[in-house]
Amino acid sequence: MPDAVQNLQMIPLNDYIFFCSALFAIGIIGVLIKRNALVIFMSVELMLNSANLLLAAFSAYRNDPAGQIFVFFIMVVAAAEVAIGLALLVMIYRSTHSIDINALNKLKW
Amino acid sequence: MNAIIALSALAILTMFFGVIQKKSVLLPLILSGLIIVFFLNVIEWGTFKHYYNEMFIADNFNIAFTAALILTTFLVFIFSALYYRTVKRPLEDIYALMLFSLIGGITMASFGNITMLFIGIETLSISFYILAGSKKFDVASNEAALKYFLTGTFATGFLLFGMALIYGVSGSFNLQAINSYIIANKESIPTLFYAGMILVFVGMAFKIAAVPFHFWAPDVYTGSPTLITAFMSTIGKVASIAAFYRLISITFLNVHDFSVDILMLFAIATIIVGNLSAMTQDNMKRMLAYSGISNSGYLLFAIIAMGPKSAGTLLYFSISYAIATITAFAVIMLVREERGTFSLQDYKGLAKQNPVEAFAMAVAMMSLAGIPPLAGFMAKYNIFSVAMNGGYVWLVIVGVIGSMISVFYYFKPIIYMYFHRADAHKKIETTKAYKIHILLVSILLIILGFLPGLVIGLL
């Protein structure tokens, strides 16, 4: 385990922050411009995982396990969200035969 | 803590109740369970305890808001008997999910660690996603669930990234530890920390439906089953605002100058946009959704001012908002079942045919509009005076103007009910129990208007 921490610390912390911010921005852009519900869903997961990576990096740099424990909590919650989200997508597909979010126009957006 | 353990037991028991298939037993079981949980919660009053490394802090603030949340859930469950009266199966899944989201809400009012805030928000939200889509064969309900899910998880992403940045700078998830970091490094807090704060605020603004992050609320509230809308718009809002208050009052109080600017922007935009959009609505549910948005603007006042009376006023405003909203939705679900739409036109002449229901609706609308001596007036008055004492005069002026605009749309249904003649509508048949319940709830709203000092003095 000390090896893993040392390996993580070989890369400067700023690089982690820039990389995670870039991932997060890609996720936001994906949510905003994509019309396919599944792709939006994947973009949201990208946002969550960028936060995970950032937490792991901070945790390694501070030698404090709290951040990594939080990552596990996020993973559990993300798994629950995936289960709900895919079920909702299946439900939508059954009623509209499409997962394009432009088809969701029964209510005023 | 007692409340959460007992509620979890009740929720799991409810979940397994589907095996017995006895519809008549389930609701009384839940209602009596909620009363027991309420008392289990209240007897801890005055004791200050923290559990599991300060993950969970049981103080008076937590107990008061837990009591408010349980009371709100109790009222929703009372009206669920009417809403689901044609359904044959026991509905154990929906009731269990409602109880689980209540547990999430209680966690949000009692966290001592950012991890618990996240867990609480997700427990609440994930249950809401399913509940919003619980009318499985209704396209509007499906659509509402998916929209809520996508925007909700999007907001969670913001919240998490902000939490990660705050952890990176301060080195802890504990609220007190972050606060002591801020005090120790007041002059040299890096920009990264402020970026984290903004992201967390954006995430929380999504959850309380503050403008400009409100766009999901009208659609989700319109599409969801009416009972669930009543539940979401009260529990979700009260729990989120309690969490927001707790976060700021414990952690970010020493950088409050920075938070105030952002929150002021949210509050002013929320009041203006919420009230103006509500004016043009013909759909009652959608109108109440915008009313809920504008009410989160008023709730933000207490957080901005952060005076000695803020917590008590927040509690009083939350209770009066929750009771009035549930009363209104209880009448809406009845009218919708009989007349098929949510349109304002359906309320023509309701006062002649169903005087009790029309009275309850009128009381709820007048309370939301802030007409004395109802609870809504005292709530608005107190929240404005808290903001005034904090020196936010411009905020109060915007609030009063918004409140004046709101009278226009809140009185529309009253005018339709009392001063329009009914077109060929029949009298709506209801049960006697429903009439008594709705009358009691509206009387509660009137009584509450005379006791603001009692509730505000609690905290």
XYZ file of C-alpha atoms in Angstrom:
568
model
C 0.000 0.000 0.000
C 2.797 2.561 0.692
C 4.005 1.880 -2.865
C 0.636 2.869 -4.285
C 0.676 6.120 -2.359
C 4.219 6.856 -3.534
C 3.269 6.086 -7.110
C 0.338 8.448 -6.854
C 2.539 11.149 -5.377
C 4.990 10.934 -8.291
C 2.578 13.015 -10.340
C 2.197 16.596 -9.072
C -1.096 17.376 -7.344
C -1.868 20.197 -9.773
C -1.937 17.726 -12.644
C -4.620 15.724 -10.851
C -6.668 18.859 -10.270
C -6.422 19.935 -13.920
C -7.184 16.450 -15.203
C -10.195 16.016 -12.922
C -11.530 19.472 -13.778
C -11.215 18.612 -17.468
C -13.108 15.350 -16.945
C -15.761 17.202 -14.976
C -16.107 19.824 -17.725
C -16.429 17.093 -20.373
C -19.176 15.553 -18.264
C -21.060 18.858 -17.976
C -20.772 19.529 -21.705
C -21.983 16.024 -22.440
C -25.052 16.492 -20.271
C -25.846 19.850 -21.838
C -25.425 19.067 -25.547
C -26.272 15.377 -25.950
C -29.875 14.387 -26.692
C -29.615 10.676 -25.991
C -30.635 9.858 -22.419
C -28.111 7.036 -22.184
C -25.220 9.295 -23.224
C -26.365 11.949 -20.732
C -26.371 9.248 -18.138
C -22.799 8.277 -19.031
C -21.734 11.921 -18.844
C -23.166 12.167 -15.334
C -21.167 9.096 -14.359
C -18.081 10.810 -15.767
C -18.748 13.775 -13.483
C -19.078 11.507 -10.449
C -15.905 9.641 -11.341
C -13.911 12.829 -11.782
C -14.881 13.680 -8.193
C -13.822 10.171 -7.145
C -10.409 10.524 -8.742
C -9.897 13.934 -7.190
C -10.822 12.612 -3.746
C -8.416 9.681 -4.142
C -5.602 12.021 -5.207
C -6.164 14.433 -2.312
C -6.409 11.512 0.057
C -3.086 10.096 -1.134
C -1.352 13.449 -0.854
C -2.605 14.032 2.669
C -2.006 10.458 3.855
C -5.567 10.547 5.162
C -7.873 7.609 4.382
C -11.110 9.620 4.823
C -11.164 10.667 1.176
C -10.849 7.110 -0.068
C -13.610 5.942 2.259
C -15.829 8.653 0.797
C -15.037 7.289 -2.672
C -16.527 3.958 -1.631
C -19.685 5.684 -0.476
C -19.919 7.494 -3.811
C -19.471 4.220 -5.684
C -22.276 2.570 -3.728
C -24.616 5.476 -4.329
C -23.637 5.634 -8.012
C -24.449 1.931 -8.354
C -27.875 2.531 -6.818
C -28.380 5.428 -9.204
C -27.440 3.269 -12.176
C -30.013 0.684 -11.142
C -32.756 3.299 -10.860
C -31.691 5.177 -13.970
C -31.628 2.157 -16.260
C -35.005 1.026 -14.936
C -36.454 4.461 -15.698
C -34.916 4.362 -19.190
C -36.539 0.988 -19.879
C -39.854 2.385 -18.654
C -39.525 5.413 -20.951
C -38.545 3.221 -23.881
C -41.648 1.096 -23.418
C -43.968 4.077 -23.532
C -42.308 6.237 -26.219
C -40.117 3.728 -28.149
C -37.191 6.117 -28.002
C -34.613 7.296 -25.481
C -34.126 10.658 -27.167
C -34.916 13.280 -24.554
C -36.550 15.447 -27.208
C -39.345 12.877 -27.146
C -40.021 13.922 -23.566
C -42.236 16.859 -24.392
C -45.551 15.966 -22.788
C -44.772 18.438 -20.017
C -43.539 21.896 -20.840
C -39.767 21.850 -20.421
C -30.967 8.846 16.516
C -33.898 6.930 18.037
C -36.086 8.286 15.286
C -33.880 7.001 12.472
C -33.547 3.506 13.945
C -37.269 3.177 14.661
C -38.176 4.557 11.222
C -35.839 2.129 9.466
C -37.485 -0.742 11.318
C -40.921 0.583 10.377
C -39.922 1.011 6.727
C -38.485 -2.508 6.455
C -41.577 -3.932 8.148
C -43.749 -2.030 5.670
C -41.717 -3.365 2.769
C -42.336 -6.978 3.752
C -46.016 -6.339 4.352
C -46.830 -7.026 0.725
C -46.635 -10.730 1.533
C -49.773 -10.627 3.667
C -51.816 -8.615 1.127
C -53.947 -6.897 3.754
C -54.575 -3.371 2.565
C -56.633 -2.325 5.586
C -53.870 -3.026 8.143
C -50.935 -1.302 6.487
C -51.923 2.358 6.713
C -52.980 2.305 10.398
C -49.713 0.495 11.159
C -47.672 3.224 9.463
C -49.654 6.054 11.050
C -49.314 4.649 14.562
C -45.652 3.895 13.869
C -45.091 7.518 12.857
C -46.755 8.749 16.068
C -44.460 6.500 18.139
C -41.413 7.709 16.198
C -42.505 11.293 16.782
C -42.521 10.778 20.546
C -39.272 8.803 20.494
C -37.774 11.787 18.741
C -39.223 14.445 21.030
C -38.128 12.805 24.317
C -34.510 13.426 23.313
C -35.163 17.166 23.463
C -32.484 19.157 25.238
C -29.807 16.453 25.109
C -26.830 17.146 22.925
C -25.249 13.944 21.663
C -23.069 12.970 18.792
C -22.635 9.504 17.371
C -20.013 7.719 15.258
C -17.166 10.238 15.250
C -19.532 13.199 14.944
C -21.094 11.748 11.807
C -24.513 12.293 13.336
C -25.222 15.197 15.685
C -28.431 15.117 17.727
C -29.103 18.649 18.901
C -32.294 20.654 19.305
C -32.146 21.843 15.693
C -32.129 18.254 14.477
C -34.942 17.188 16.800
C -37.153 20.137 15.853
C -36.717 19.588 12.121
C -37.139 15.830 12.504
C -40.426 16.479 14.270
C -41.510 18.827 11.472
C -40.591 16.235 8.820
C -42.447 13.451 10.630
C -45.512 15.671 11.049
C -45.455 16.462 7.322
C -45.140 12.792 6.380
C -47.977 11.946 8.750
C -50.259 14.435 7.000
C -49.331 13.049 3.578
C -50.070 9.505 4.741
C -53.485 10.585 6.068
C -54.475 11.800 2.608
C -52.972 8.776 0.858
C -56.069 6.784 1.913
C -58.173 8.957 -0.378
C -55.668 9.138 -3.213
C -55.167 5.381 -3.468
C -58.736 4.335 -2.637
C -59.312 2.650 -6.003
C -56.055 0.676 -5.850
C -56.564 -2.926 -4.778
C -53.022 -3.936 -3.817
C -51.523 -2.853 -0.462
C -48.971 -0.429 -2.012
C -46.291 -1.465 0.441
C -43.536 -0.450 -2.000
C -44.677 3.157 -2.304
C -45.216 3.567 1.423
C -41.837 2.016 2.235
C -40.091 4.322 -0.236
C -41.804 7.319 1.337
C -40.531 6.240 4.750
C -37.022 5.674 3.388
C -36.950 9.137 1.880
C -38.108 10.502 5.244
C -35.049 8.828 6.788
C -32.895 10.561 4.181
C -34.526 13.856 5.089
C -33.844 13.357 8.794
C -30.213 12.551 8.021
C -29.972 15.815 6.104
C -31.143 17.718 9.168
C -28.637 16.085 11.507
C -25.333 15.501 9.715
C -22.034 16.420 11.341
C -19.921 15.308 8.426
C -20.139 16.048 4.710
C -20.270 12.312 3.983
C -23.545 12.078 5.881
C -24.922 15.076 3.997
C -24.218 13.267 0.738
C -25.746 9.992 1.960
C -28.822 11.832 3.243
C -29.368 13.733 0.001
C -29.010 10.560 -2.057
C -31.322 8.504 0.169
C -33.933 11.216 -0.212
C -33.410 11.739 -3.942
C -33.169 8.122 -5.077
C -36.464 7.354 -3.329
C -37.998 10.420 -4.968
C -36.863 9.320 -8.452
C -38.790 6.081 -8.071
C -41.788 7.714 -6.413
C -42.050 10.298 -9.204
C -42.364 7.464 -11.710
C -44.646 5.330 -9.568
C -47.601 5.751 -11.935
C -46.010 3.252 -14.257
C -48.374 3.446 -17.228
C -48.743 7.211 -17.293
C -46.377 8.846 -19.816
C -46.280 12.119 -17.852
C -45.179 10.305 -14.724
C -42.447 8.439 -16.627
C -41.244 11.657 -18.140
C -41.219 13.434 -14.773
C -39.201 10.607 -13.233
C -36.567 10.649 -15.969
C -36.267 14.437 -15.922
C -35.961 14.427 -12.157
C -33.400 11.667 -12.312
C -31.207 13.347 -14.930
C -31.253 16.793 -13.306
C -30.901 15.323 -9.820
C -27.808 13.281 -10.653
C -26.374 16.245 -12.546
C -26.732 18.297 -9.354
C -25.142 15.489 -7.350
C -22.114 15.715 -9.637
C -21.702 19.408 -8.784
C -22.161 18.739 -5.094
C -19.564 15.969 -5.077
C -16.946 17.889 -6.998
C -17.394 20.809 -4.614
C -17.066 18.497 -1.626
C -13.884 17.022 -3.115
C -12.361 20.490 -3.514
C -13.303 21.493 0.033
C -11.781 18.277 1.339
C -8.650 18.853 -0.698
C -8.082 22.288 0.784
C -9.181 21.758 4.373
C -8.195 18.110 4.786
C -11.342 16.926 6.514
C -15.006 16.123 5.970
C -15.955 17.056 9.499
C -17.948 20.288 9.653
C -16.212 21.520 12.802
C -12.771 20.671 11.433
C -13.471 22.621 8.220
C -14.632 25.533 10.355
C -11.446 25.501 12.428
C -9.415 25.348 9.205
C -11.204 28.488 7.997
C -10.577 30.297 11.292
C -6.895 29.306 11.324
C -6.229 30.361 7.709
C -8.645 33.259 7.348
C -6.255 35.364 5.253
C -4.809 32.652 3.050
C -7.720 30.476 1.916
C -6.946 29.330 -1.654
C -9.332 30.032 -4.513
C -9.923 26.305 -4.820
C -11.868 26.367 -1.558
C -14.180 29.115 -2.812
C -14.676 27.209 -6.057
C -15.693 24.203 -3.969
C -18.121 26.321 -1.986
C -19.756 27.652 -5.153
C -20.161 24.123 -6.529
C -21.713 22.912 -3.267
C -24.085 25.888 -3.275
C -25.090 25.125 -6.850
C -25.814 21.533 -5.867
C -27.900 22.612 -2.894
C -29.717 25.244 -4.985
C -30.775 22.431 -7.349
C -32.213 20.518 -4.429
C -34.211 23.429 -2.988
C -35.205 24.493 -6.540
C -33.759 28.006 -6.391
C -33.541 30.037 -9.622
C -31.529 29.604 -11.922
C -31.508 25.899 -11.008
C -35.271 25.511 -10.730
C -36.127 24.379 -14.256
C -36.779 20.772 -13.257
C -39.318 21.589 -10.551
C -42.426 22.612 -12.552
C -42.215 19.608 -14.893
C -41.451 17.100 -12.190
C -44.157 18.393 -9.892
C -46.715 18.437 -12.701
C -45.942 14.959 -13.983
C -45.660 13.086 -10.707
C -48.716 11.546 -9.007
C -50.366 14.310 -6.953
C -49.804 12.679 -3.577
C -46.121 12.238 -4.381
C -45.913 15.854 -5.532
C -47.269 16.936 -2.163
C -44.688 14.744 -0.471
C -41.745 15.860 -2.620
C -42.500 19.550 -2.520
C -42.702 19.569 1.281
C -40.252 16.943 2.584
C -37.696 17.634 -0.123
C -37.745 21.368 0.431
C -37.788 21.332 4.240
C -34.989 18.758 4.494
C -32.831 20.506 1.888
C -33.213 23.913 3.492
C -32.412 22.445 6.926
C -29.289 20.842 5.464
C -28.296 24.102 3.802
C -28.771 26.035 7.039
C -26.757 23.497 8.997
C -23.946 23.507 6.469
C -23.638 27.278 6.500
C -24.230 27.881 10.200
C -21.607 25.353 11.324
C -19.062 25.373 8.524
C -19.140 28.490 6.410
C -20.089 31.081 9.021
C -16.626 32.632 9.009
C -16.651 33.104 5.240
C -20.246 34.278 5.297
C -19.439 37.520 3.419
C -18.603 35.379 0.424
C -21.690 33.144 0.707
C -24.036 36.109 1.133
C -23.295 37.482 -2.340
C -24.173 34.193 -4.035
C -27.178 33.490 -1.849
C -28.567 37.020 -2.366
C -28.402 36.445 -6.101
C -30.264 33.153 -5.694
C -32.882 34.622 -3.357
C -33.709 37.689 -5.462
C -33.827 35.747 -8.746
C -35.926 33.024 -7.112
C -38.536 35.417 -5.761
C -38.871 37.409 -8.974
C -38.873 34.493 -11.432
C -40.944 32.197 -9.216
C -43.713 34.696 -8.609
C -43.856 36.062 -12.155
C -43.973 32.578 -13.709
C -46.705 31.446 -11.313
C -48.960 34.287 -12.478
C -49.457 32.899 -15.956
C -50.236 29.296 -14.987
C -53.632 27.727 -15.519
C -52.599 24.322 -14.181
C -53.005 24.264 -10.395
C -50.183 21.802 -9.849
C -47.802 23.834 -11.951
C -48.816 26.998 -10.145
C -48.060 25.386 -6.802
C -44.709 24.241 -8.154
C -43.792 27.847 -8.939
C -45.178 28.845 -5.563
C -42.799 26.322 -4.010
C -39.927 27.864 -5.972
C -40.740 31.367 -4.749
C -41.037 30.063 -1.187
C -37.479 28.723 -1.328
C -36.483 32.317 -2.028
C -38.074 33.424 1.240
C -36.474 30.520 3.088
C -33.072 31.665 1.830
C -33.596 34.979 3.665
C -33.079 33.295 7.031
C -29.853 31.707 5.802
C -28.559 34.995 4.405
C -29.298 36.985 7.569
C -27.964 34.261 9.944
C -29.288 36.093 12.994
C -30.059 34.616 16.418
C -33.671 33.879 15.397
C -32.876 32.427 11.961
C -33.216 28.752 12.882
C -36.540 29.201 14.678
C -37.981 31.284 11.846
C -36.820 28.715 9.319
C -38.627 26.000 11.291
C -41.824 28.035 11.542
C -41.788 28.973 7.846
C -41.122 25.364 6.848
C -44.001 24.020 8.943
C -46.492 26.610 7.733
C -45.421 26.112 4.093
C -45.614 22.332 4.397
C -49.066 22.256 5.992
C -50.540 24.781 3.561
C -49.087 22.961 0.540
C -50.358 19.575 1.676
C -53.842 20.997 2.300
C -53.903 22.502 -1.175
C -52.723 19.271 -2.800
C -55.266 17.236 -0.840
C -58.057 19.289 -2.423
C -56.384 19.225 -5.846
C -56.188 15.419 -5.863
C -59.886 15.207 -5.023
C -60.975 17.638 -7.747
C -58.692 15.986 -10.278
C -60.095 12.538 -9.574
C -63.642 13.764 -10.159
C -63.141 16.228 -13.014
C -60.128 14.840 -14.789
C -57.809 17.846 -15.158
C -55.768 20.190 -13.030
C -57.198 23.272 -14.692
C -58.363 26.281 -12.684
C -61.708 26.065 -14.511
C -62.551 22.942 -12.521
C -62.750 24.976 -9.342
C -65.701 27.080 -10.546
C -68.417 27.083 -7.947
C -66.722 24.570 -5.690
C -67.779 26.559 -2.622
C -71.487 25.897 -3.277
C -71.125 22.171 -3.811
C -68.268 21.244 -1.465
C -68.055 23.962 1.185
C -65.594 22.122 3.460
C -63.061 21.435 0.717
C -63.387 24.944 -0.670
C -62.839 26.387 2.805
C -59.676 24.314 3.295
C -58.363 25.353 -0.114
C -59.099 29.001 0.630
C -57.309 28.827 3.978
C -54.285 27.148 2.374
C -54.102 29.716 -0.430
C -54.489 32.653 1.938
C -51.811 31.240 4.217
C -49.407 30.849 1.292
C -50.210 34.387 0.152
C -49.552 35.701 3.653
C -52.924 37.034 4.789
C -53.153 37.690 8.547
C -53.874 36.018 10.951
C -52.888 32.773 9.217
C -49.592 30.960 9.729
C -48.196 32.065 6.376
C -48.451 35.719 7.330
C -46.588 35.287 10.613
C -43.954 33.185 8.832
C -43.348 35.832 6.185
C -43.425 38.637 8.746
C -40.837 36.918 10.931
C -38.559 36.000 8.073
C -38.643 39.593 6.798
C -37.878 40.917 10.265
C -34.924 38.535 10.574
C -33.585 39.836 7.255
C -34.269 43.441 8.368
C -32.338 42.936 11.611
C -29.445 41.610 9.564
C -29.480 44.892 7.603
C -30.665 43.482 4.263
C -33.224 46.185 3.465
C -33.160 45.682 -0.333
C -33.776 41.993 0.099
C -36.860 42.730 2.210
C -38.157 45.177 -0.405
C -37.838 42.525 -3.129
C -39.518 40.018 -0.817
C -42.480 42.295 -0.111
C -42.952 43.060 -3.821
C -42.825 39.343 -4.612
C -45.319 38.683 -1.874
C -47.693 41.280 -3.336
C -47.447 39.664 -6.770
C -48.158 36.290 -5.188
C -51.521 37.502 -3.815
C -52.706 37.764 -7.426
C -52.204 34.100 -8.292
C -53.061 32.647 -4.898
C -56.436 34.397 -4.996
C -57.326 33.093 -8.457
C -58.595 29.706 -7.185
C -60.440 31.428 -4.322
C -62.216 33.721 -6.794
C -63.085 30.766 -9.013
C -64.422 28.780 -6.068
C -66.491 31.483 -4.425
C -67.501 33.988 -7.112
C -67.997 31.937 -10.259
C -71.035 29.900 -11.052
C -70.465 26.216 -11.642
C -71.003 24.912 -15.170
C -72.937 21.665 -14.880
C -70.510 20.074 -12.440
C -71.821 17.580 -9.950
C -71.038 17.669 -6.254
C -67.861 15.740 -5.506
C -68.517 12.760 -3.268
C -65.986 12.349 -0.479
C -65.714 10.273 2.634
C -66.545 11.665 6.044
C -63.023 10.909 7.323
C -61.511 12.990 4.524
C -63.748 15.945 5.394
C -62.731 15.793 9.062
C -59.042 15.473 8.198
C -58.973 18.381 5.812
C -60.929 20.549 8.227
C -58.521 19.671 11.042
C -55.497 20.486 8.908
C -56.870 23.872 7.894
C -57.742 24.642 11.529
C -54.170 23.670 12.443
C -53.013 26.297 9.965
C -55.180 28.921 11.674
C -54.060 27.937 15.193
C -50.414 27.954 14.120
C -50.873 31.573 13.080
C -51.471 32.524 16.711
C -48.445 30.691 18.091
C -45.433 31.899 16.139
C -43.516 32.816 19.305
C -43.857 29.290 20.639
C -42.303 27.642 17.571
C -39.654 30.267 16.924
C -38.671 30.275 20.587
C -37.842 26.563 20.385
C -34.519 27.125 18.663
